[in-house]
Coordinates of C-alpha atoms and ligand atoms in Angstrom, one line a residue:
M1 CA 12.6 12.0 -12.4
L2 CA 9.6 9.8 -11.9
R3 CA 10.0 6.4 -10.4
S4 CA 8.5 3.6 -12.4
S5 CA 6.6 0.6 -11.0
P6 CA 8.7 -2.0 -9.3
L7 CA 7.1 -4.5 -11.7
K8 CA 8.2 -2.7 -14.9
D9 CA 9.9 -5.2 -17.3
R10 CA 9.9 -8.0 -14.6
T11 CA 9.5 -11.5 -16.0
I12 CA 6.8 -13.2 -14.1
A13 CA 5.4 -16.8 -14.6
L14 CA 1.8 -17.0 -13.6
G15 CA 0.5 -20.5 -13.0
V16 CA -3.2 -21.0 -13.2
T17 CA -4.8 -24.2 -11.9
G18 CA -8.4 -25.5 -12.2
G19 CA -11.0 -23.8 -10.1
I20 CA -13.8 -21.4 -10.5
A21 CA -11.5 -18.6 -9.3
C22 CA -9.6 -18.9 -12.7
Y23 CA -11.5 -15.9 -14.0
K24 CA -9.9 -13.8 -11.3
A25 CA -6.5 -14.8 -12.6
L26 CA -7.4 -12.8 -15.7
E27 CA -7.9 -9.7 -13.6
L28 CA -4.6 -10.3 -11.8
L29 CA -2.9 -10.7 -15.2
R30 CA -4.4 -7.4 -16.3
L31 CA -3.1 -5.6 -13.2
L32 CA 0.4 -7.0 -13.6
T33 CA 0.7 -6.1 -17.3
A34 CA -0.7 -2.6 -16.5
Q35 CA 2.4 -2.2 -14.2
G36 CA 4.6 -3.1 -17.1
A37 CA 5.4 -6.7 -16.1
Q38 CA 6.1 -9.4 -18.7
V39 CA 3.8 -12.2 -17.7
H40 CA 4.0 -15.7 -19.1
V41 CA 1.1 -17.9 -18.2
L42 CA 1.2 -21.6 -17.5
M43 CA -2.2 -23.3 -17.4
T44 CA -3.0 -26.8 -16.1
E45 CA -5.3 -29.0 -18.0
H46 CA -8.1 -28.5 -15.5
A47 CA -7.7 -24.7 -15.6
Q48 CA -8.3 -24.8 -19.4
R49 CA -11.8 -26.2 -18.6
F50 CA -12.7 -23.0 -16.8
V51 CA -11.1 -20.4 -19.0
T52 CA -9.4 -20.7 -22.4
P53 CA -5.7 -20.1 -23.0
L54 CA -6.8 -17.5 -25.6
S55 CA -8.1 -15.2 -22.9
F56 CA -4.7 -15.3 -21.1
E57 CA -2.8 -15.0 -24.3
T58 CA -4.8 -11.9 -25.3
L59 CA -4.1 -10.1 -22.0
S60 CA -0.5 -11.2 -21.6
Y61 CA 0.7 -10.7 -25.2
H62 CA 2.6 -14.0 -24.9
P63 CA 1.7 -17.5 -25.9
V64 CA 0.3 -19.6 -23.0
L65 CA 2.1 -22.7 -22.0
T66 CA -0.2 -25.7 -21.5
D67 CA 1.6 -28.8 -22.5
M68 CA 5.0 -30.2 -21.5
F69 CA 5.0 -32.5 -24.5
A70 CA 3.9 -29.9 -27.1
P71 CA 5.2 -31.1 -30.5
A72 CA 6.6 -27.7 -31.6
A73 CA 10.2 -27.5 -30.5
E74 CA 9.7 -23.8 -29.9
K75 CA 7.1 -24.5 -27.2
T76 CA 9.2 -27.1 -25.4
M77 CA 12.1 -24.6 -25.3
K78 CA 9.9 -21.9 -24.1
H79 CA 9.3 -23.4 -20.7
I80 CA 13.0 -24.1 -20.1
W81 CA 13.7 -20.5 -21.1
L82 CA 11.0 -19.3 -18.8
A83 CA 12.3 -21.4 -15.9
E84 CA 15.6 -19.7 -16.2
Q85 CA 14.3 -16.2 -16.9
A86 CA 11.3 -15.9 -14.5
E87 CA 12.0 -13.7 -11.6
M88 CA 9.0 -15.0 -9.7
L89 CA 6.4 -17.8 -10.0
V90 CA 2.9 -16.8 -8.9
V91 CA 0.2 -19.5 -8.7
A92 CA -3.3 -18.2 -8.6
P93 CA -5.6 -19.9 -8.0
A94 CA -3.8 -22.8 -6.5
T95 CA -5.9 -26.0 -6.0
A96 CA -5.4 -28.5 -3.2
N97 CA -4.0 -30.8 -5.9
I98 CA -1.2 -28.5 -7.0
L99 CA -0.4 -27.7 -3.3
G100 CA 0.0 -31.4 -2.7
K101 CA 2.3 -31.8 -5.8
F102 CA 4.4 -28.8 -4.9
A103 CA 4.8 -29.9 -1.3
H104 CA 5.9 -33.5 -2.3
G105 CA 7.9 -32.7 -5.4
I106 CA 5.6 -34.5 -7.8
A107 CA 6.3 -33.3 -11.3
D108 CA 3.7 -34.8 -13.6
D109 CA 2.6 -31.8 -15.7
L110 CA 4.0 -28.6 -16.9
L111 CA 3.4 -26.4 -13.9
S112 CA 4.5 -28.9 -11.3
T113 CA 7.6 -29.6 -13.3
F114 CA 8.2 -25.8 -13.6
F115 CA 8.0 -25.5 -9.8
I116 CA 10.9 -27.8 -9.2
T117 CA 12.9 -26.4 -12.1
T118 CA 12.8 -22.7 -11.4
R119 CA 14.9 -21.0 -8.8
A120 CA 12.7 -17.9 -8.7
P121 CA 10.7 -17.1 -5.5
V122 CA 7.3 -18.6 -5.4
L123 CA 4.0 -17.0 -4.3
V124 CA 0.9 -19.2 -4.0
A125 CA -2.7 -18.1 -3.6
P126 CA -4.9 -21.1 -2.7
A127 CA -8.6 -21.1 -3.5
M128 CA -10.9 -24.0 -2.8
N129 CA -13.9 -25.2 -0.9
P130 CA -13.5 -24.3 2.8
A131 CA -13.8 -27.9 3.9
M132 CA -11.0 -28.8 1.6
Y133 CA -8.9 -25.9 2.7
Q134 CA -9.3 -26.9 6.4
H135 CA -8.4 -30.5 5.7
P136 CA -5.3 -31.5 7.7
R137 CA -3.5 -32.8 4.6
V138 CA -4.0 -29.5 2.8
Q139 CA -2.9 -27.5 5.9
E140 CA 0.2 -29.8 6.3
N141 CA 1.1 -29.2 2.6
I142 CA 0.8 -25.4 3.1
A143 CA 2.9 -25.6 6.3
K144 CA 5.5 -27.6 4.4
L145 CA 5.6 -25.1 1.5
R146 CA 6.0 -22.2 4.0
Q147 CA 8.9 -24.0 5.5
Q148 CA 10.5 -24.3 2.1
G149 CA 10.2 -20.5 1.6
V150 CA 7.1 -20.4 -0.5
E151 CA 4.9 -17.4 0.3
I152 CA 1.3 -18.3 0.9
I153 CA -1.4 -15.6 0.2
E154 CA -4.2 -16.8 2.4
P155 CA -7.7 -17.1 0.9
E156 CA -10.4 -14.9 2.1
Y157 CA -13.8 -15.5 3.8
G158 CA -16.8 -15.2 1.6
R159 CA -19.7 -16.8 -0.1
L160 CA -19.0 -20.1 -1.8
A161 CA -19.4 -20.6 -5.5
G162 CA -22.3 -23.0 -5.5
P163 CA -25.9 -21.8 -4.9
G164 CA -26.9 -21.9 -1.2
E165 CA -23.5 -23.1 -0.1
G166 CA -23.1 -20.5 2.6
E167 CA -19.8 -18.9 3.6
G168 CA -16.3 -19.9 4.6
K169 CA -12.6 -19.4 4.1
G170 CA -11.5 -20.5 0.7
R171 CA -12.1 -17.6 -1.8
L172 CA -9.1 -16.6 -3.8
A173 CA -7.4 -13.4 -2.3
A174 CA -8.5 -10.3 -4.2
P175 CA -6.3 -9.7 -7.2
E176 CA -5.3 -6.3 -5.7
R177 CA -4.1 -8.1 -2.6
I178 CA -2.1 -10.5 -4.6
L179 CA -0.6 -7.7 -6.7
A180 CA 0.4 -5.8 -3.5
R181 CA 2.3 -8.9 -2.3
I182 CA 4.1 -9.3 -5.6
E183 CA 5.0 -5.6 -5.6
D184 CA 6.3 -6.0 -2.0
R185 CA 8.7 -8.6 -3.1
F186 CA 10.1 -6.5 -6.0
C187 CA 10.4 -3.3 -4.0
P188 CA 13.8 -2.0 -3.2
K189 CA 14.4 -2.0 0.6
D190 CA 16.1 1.3 0.6
W191 CA 14.3 2.5 3.8
Q192 CA 15.5 -0.3 5.9
G193 CA 16.6 0.8 9.4
I194 CA 14.6 4.0 9.3
T195 CA 11.6 4.7 11.5
V196 CA 8.9 6.9 10.0
L197 CA 6.1 8.5 11.8
V198 CA 3.2 9.3 9.5
T199 CA 0.0 11.1 10.5
A200 CA -3.1 10.8 8.3
G201 CA -6.8 11.6 8.0
P202 CA -8.8 14.3 9.7
T203 CA -9.3 15.0 13.4
R204 CA -12.7 15.4 15.0
E205 CA -13.6 17.9 17.7
A206 CA -16.8 17.1 19.5
L207 CA -19.4 19.7 20.2
D208 CA -21.7 17.2 21.9
A209 CA -22.3 13.5 21.9
V210 CA -23.3 13.4 18.2
R211 CA -21.9 16.5 16.6
F212 CA -18.3 17.5 15.7
L213 CA -16.1 19.8 13.8
S214 CA -13.9 18.2 11.1
N215 CA -12.9 18.3 7.5
P216 CA -13.2 16.0 4.4
S217 CA -9.7 14.4 4.6
S218 CA -9.9 10.7 3.7
G219 CA -6.5 9.7 4.9
K220 CA -5.6 8.2 1.6
M221 CA -2.4 10.2 1.1
G222 CA -1.0 9.4 4.6
Y223 CA -1.9 5.7 4.3
A224 CA -0.3 5.5 0.9
I225 CA 2.9 7.0 2.3
A226 CA 2.8 4.5 5.3
Q227 CA 2.3 1.6 2.9
A228 CA 5.1 2.7 0.6
A229 CA 7.6 3.3 3.4
Q230 CA 6.8 -0.1 5.0
R231 CA 7.2 -1.8 1.7
R232 CA 10.6 -0.2 1.2
G233 CA 11.7 -1.6 4.5
A234 CA 11.0 1.2 7.0
R235 CA 9.5 0.7 10.4
V236 CA 6.3 2.7 10.2
V237 CA 4.1 4.2 13.0
L238 CA 0.9 5.5 11.5
I239 CA -1.2 7.8 13.6
S240 CA -4.6 8.1 12.1
G241 CA -7.6 10.2 12.6
P242 CA -11.0 8.7 11.9
T243 CA -11.0 7.1 8.3
H244 CA -12.6 4.2 6.6
L245 CA -9.3 2.8 5.5
S246 CA -7.6 -0.4 6.8
P247 CA -4.1 0.1 7.9
P248 CA -1.5 -1.5 5.6
P249 CA -0.2 -4.8 6.9
A250 CA 2.9 -4.6 9.2
V251 CA 2.3 -1.0 10.0
E252 CA 1.8 0.0 13.6
C253 CA -1.4 2.0 13.6
I254 CA -2.6 4.2 16.4
R255 CA -6.1 5.5 16.0
V256 CA -7.0 8.8 17.5
T257 CA -10.0 11.1 17.2
T258 CA -9.0 14.6 18.4
A259 CA -6.1 16.9 17.6
R260 CA -5.0 16.6 21.3
E261 CA -5.0 12.8 21.1
M262 CA -3.0 13.1 17.9
Y263 CA -0.6 15.4 19.6
D264 CA -0.1 13.0 22.5
A265 CA 0.4 10.0 20.2
V266 CA 3.0 12.0 18.0
M267 CA 4.9 13.1 21.1
A268 CA 5.0 9.6 22.5
H269 CA 6.6 8.3 19.3
L270 CA 8.8 11.2 18.4
A271 CA 12.0 10.1 20.1
E272 CA 12.2 6.9 18.1
S273 CA 11.4 8.5 14.7
D274 CA 14.0 9.5 12.0
V275 CA 11.4 11.0 9.7
V276 CA 8.0 12.6 10.6
I277 CA 5.5 13.1 7.7
K278 CA 2.4 15.0 8.8
A279 CA -0.2 14.3 6.1
A280 CA -3.1 14.7 8.6
A281 CA -5.6 17.5 8.2
V282 CA -5.6 18.6 11.9
S283 CA -8.5 20.8 13.1
D284 CA -7.0 24.0 14.3
F285 CA -9.8 24.7 16.7
R286 CA -12.1 22.8 19.0
P287 CA -15.3 23.9 20.7
Q288 CA -14.6 25.5 24.1
T289 CA -17.0 23.1 25.7
T290 CA -18.2 19.6 24.8
A291 CA -21.6 18.4 26.1
P292 CA -21.7 14.8 27.1
H293 CA -25.3 14.4 25.8
K294 CA -26.9 15.5 22.5
L295 CA -27.6 19.2 22.9
K296 CA -31.2 20.3 22.3
K297 CA -31.8 23.3 20.0
E298 CA -32.9 25.4 23.0
E299 CA -29.6 24.7 24.7
M300 CA -27.5 26.0 21.7
T301 CA -26.6 29.5 20.7
P302 CA -26.0 30.6 17.1
T303 CA -22.4 31.4 17.9
L304 CA -19.8 28.7 18.6
L305 CA -17.0 29.5 21.1
L306 CA -13.8 27.9 20.0
E307 CA -10.3 27.4 21.3
R308 CA -7.0 26.7 19.6
N309 CA -5.7 23.2 19.3
P310 CA -1.9 22.6 19.6
D311 CA 0.0 23.0 16.3
I312 CA 1.5 19.5 16.4
L313 CA 4.0 20.1 13.5
A314 CA 5.2 23.4 14.8
E315 CA 5.8 21.8 18.2
V316 CA 7.7 18.9 16.5
G317 CA 9.7 21.5 14.6
Q318 CA 10.9 23.0 17.8
R319 CA 12.2 19.7 19.0
K320 CA 13.4 18.6 15.6
G321 CA 17.1 17.7 16.3
N322 CA 18.3 15.5 13.4
K323 CA 14.9 14.4 12.3
I324 CA 13.5 15.1 8.8
L325 CA 10.2 16.9 9.0
V326 CA 7.7 16.9 6.2
G327 CA 4.6 19.0 6.3
F328 CA 1.6 19.3 4.0
A329 CA 0.3 22.7 3.2
A330 CA -3.4 22.6 2.3
E331 CA -4.1 25.8 0.5
T332 CA -6.9 27.3 -1.6
E333 CA -5.1 30.5 -2.5
A334 CA -1.7 32.2 -2.5
F335 CA -0.2 28.7 -2.5
M336 CA 3.4 29.3 -2.7
A337 CA 3.7 32.3 -0.4
N338 CA 1.7 30.5 2.3
A339 CA 3.6 27.3 1.9
W340 CA 7.0 29.0 2.2
K341 CA 5.8 30.7 5.3
K342 CA 4.8 27.3 6.8
M343 CA 8.2 25.9 6.1
E344 CA 9.8 28.7 8.1
R345 CA 7.2 28.9 10.9
K346 CA 7.3 25.1 11.5
N347 CA 11.0 24.5 10.8
L348 CA 10.3 21.9 8.1
D349 CA 12.7 20.2 5.6
L350 CA 10.1 19.7 3.0
V351 CA 6.6 21.0 2.3
V352 CA 4.1 19.3 0.0
V353 CA 1.7 21.9 -1.3
N354 CA -1.8 20.7 -2.1
D355 CA -4.6 22.6 -3.9
V356 CA -7.4 21.5 -1.7
G357 CA -9.8 23.8 -3.5
N358 CA -9.7 21.5 -6.5
R359 CA -12.0 18.5 -5.6
T360 CA -10.8 16.3 -8.5
I361 CA -7.4 16.1 -6.6
G362 CA -6.4 16.3 -3.0
F363 CA -9.0 15.6 -0.3
G364 CA -10.8 12.3 -0.8
S365 CA -9.6 11.6 -4.3
D366 CA -7.3 8.8 -5.5
E367 CA -5.0 11.3 -7.3
N368 CA -3.1 14.3 -6.2
Q369 CA -1.1 17.1 -7.8
V370 CA 1.5 18.8 -5.6
Q371 CA 4.5 21.0 -5.6
I372 CA 7.4 20.2 -3.3
L373 CA 9.3 22.9 -1.6
Y374 CA 12.8 22.3 -0.3
R375 CA 14.7 24.1 2.5
D376 CA 17.4 25.2 0.0
R377 CA 14.6 27.1 -1.8
R378 CA 14.2 24.6 -4.6
Q379 CA 10.7 24.1 -5.8
E380 CA 9.5 21.1 -7.8
E381 CA 6.2 20.8 -9.6
L382 CA 4.9 17.2 -10.1
P383 CA 2.3 16.0 -12.5
R384 CA -1.1 14.7 -11.4
L385 CA -0.4 11.2 -10.1
P386 CA -2.1 8.4 -8.2
K387 CA -1.5 8.8 -4.5
S388 CA 0.4 5.5 -4.3
V389 CA 2.8 6.7 -7.0
L390 CA 3.2 10.1 -5.4
A391 CA 3.9 8.4 -2.0
D392 CA 7.0 6.5 -3.5
L393 CA 8.1 9.7 -5.2
L394 CA 8.0 11.6 -1.9
L395 CA 10.0 8.9 -0.2
D396 CA 12.6 9.2 -3.1
R397 CA 12.9 12.9 -2.4
I398 CA 13.2 12.5 1.4
L399 CA 15.8 9.7 1.4
P400 CA 18.8 11.8 0.2
L401 CA 18.0 14.4 3.0
L402 CA 18.5 11.6 5.5
S403 CA 21.9 10.8 4.3
H404 CA 23.0 14.4 4.3
P405 CA 26.4 14.8 6.0
S406 CA 25.0 17.0 8.8
R407 CA 22.9 14.0 9.9
E408 CA 25.9 11.6 10.0
G409 CA 25.3 9.0 12.7
A410 CA 21.7 10.1 13.2
C411 CA 20.2 7.4 11.1
P412 CA 20.9 3.8 11.4
Q413 CA 22.2 2.3 8.1
I414 CA 20.7 3.5 4.9
S415 CA 21.5 1.0 2.1
Ligands
CTP501 N1 -0.7 20.7 11.4 C1 -0.5 20.2 12.7 N2 -1.3 20.7 13.7 C2 -2.2 21.6 13.5 C3 -2.5 22.1 12.2 C4 -1.7 21.6 11.2 O1 0.4 19.4 12.9 N3 -2.9 22.0 14.5 C5 0.1 20.3 10.3 C6 -0.6 19.5 9.2 O2 -0.6 18.1 9.5 C7 0.2 19.9 8.0 C8 0.8 21.2 8.3 O3 0.7 21.4 9.7 O4 1.3 19.0 7.8 C9 0.0 22.4 7.6 O5 -1.4 22.3 7.8 P1 -2.3 23.3 7.2 O6 -3.7 23.0 7.6 O7 -2.1 23.5 5.7 O8 -1.9 24.7 7.8 P2 -2.1 25.3 9.2 O9 -0.8 25.2 10.0 O10 -3.3 24.8 9.9 O11 -2.3 26.9 8.8 P3 -3.5 27.6 8.1 O12 -4.7 26.9 8.6 O13 -3.4 29.0 8.5 O14 -3.3 27.4 6.6

């Protein structure tokens, strides 16, 4: 069974206040509805000067609430209904004005009244001129809201809206970042109390100061798993080869370059881990010698002498104990036969089989199509999925293995 988005059918109130970043709220709305959320938009009077309610109505498929004193009884009832039904209030962008009203309980329009009426958790994404954002009154209001349990999604550094105004902190957080924080809040915390060690990305084996052996792994799969596990409450140690990705927030990330460095990092964190997920594409060989300088052509021979790197996963398999071990099998041919052999050879609980020959999935792409092999010889074929969705799905498959009776007492508290 495929897991659906944690936002599916959630009722979310989206408050939009007046600032140039209003147009980004449309993108946030689009992302939320794409995840299946039911979004009801409340716009302040100033927000309507930047973007029309019709745009939000068109994207949300719901009427937009703008006026507390709207004549139609239906409209007045709607905001009371929403205050009771909303499972979250998200305000993006939030001006200095609305922060001040929220912090001091001033309720003089629909959104500020809604804030003190609803009991739903509140996420606020401020956006304003950097000088305003840094003003002590604004910072005091933000501190006060945090104390009251409101989650603040900090603005970002960037160019200001006006021509020639330079840079500063005040830009609305990227809609994807706001979406991630909303998803976090709705995610089940079913991995709480579990420590997961994830490896990701390629390793590099230097031939000289500027050349190396490696592979095209982007690290996306491992990072997606790390993020999903962290979101679901796990403590995550991510051991990453060289990638361009930023580690997910609250994940302990250890950067390594070579297979031997990855080996050392994995072994150093093995004892504390309940689950080890080895999504990294480790170089099996390294050059026998590494020159500290750039080799000149004349110094090189047409034949490279290589030596074996440690097989990290096989080594972990030998010291497995009660841990759950998940390996990836990157194959281009005889998929299943090779993958079953890897399971035996490396003593794994689960193998994720990847067709790395197909460049539209696997290495570097945002999607992946895999088969999962289980120790009891079951085999599951999954459809092509975004790596973020696949990550959650793998965690769904691993969780029951952790609570297997043979592991009783091995894992602290699984709720
Ligand atoms: N792996 C590892 N250390 C290595 C090589 C691989 O830990 N030196 C891990 C990978 O992270 C992956 C699994 O082993 O989870 C399988 O990797 P893969 O490259 O598919 O297989 P290999 O074991 O390298 O075997 P082969 O190259 O013969 O397919």
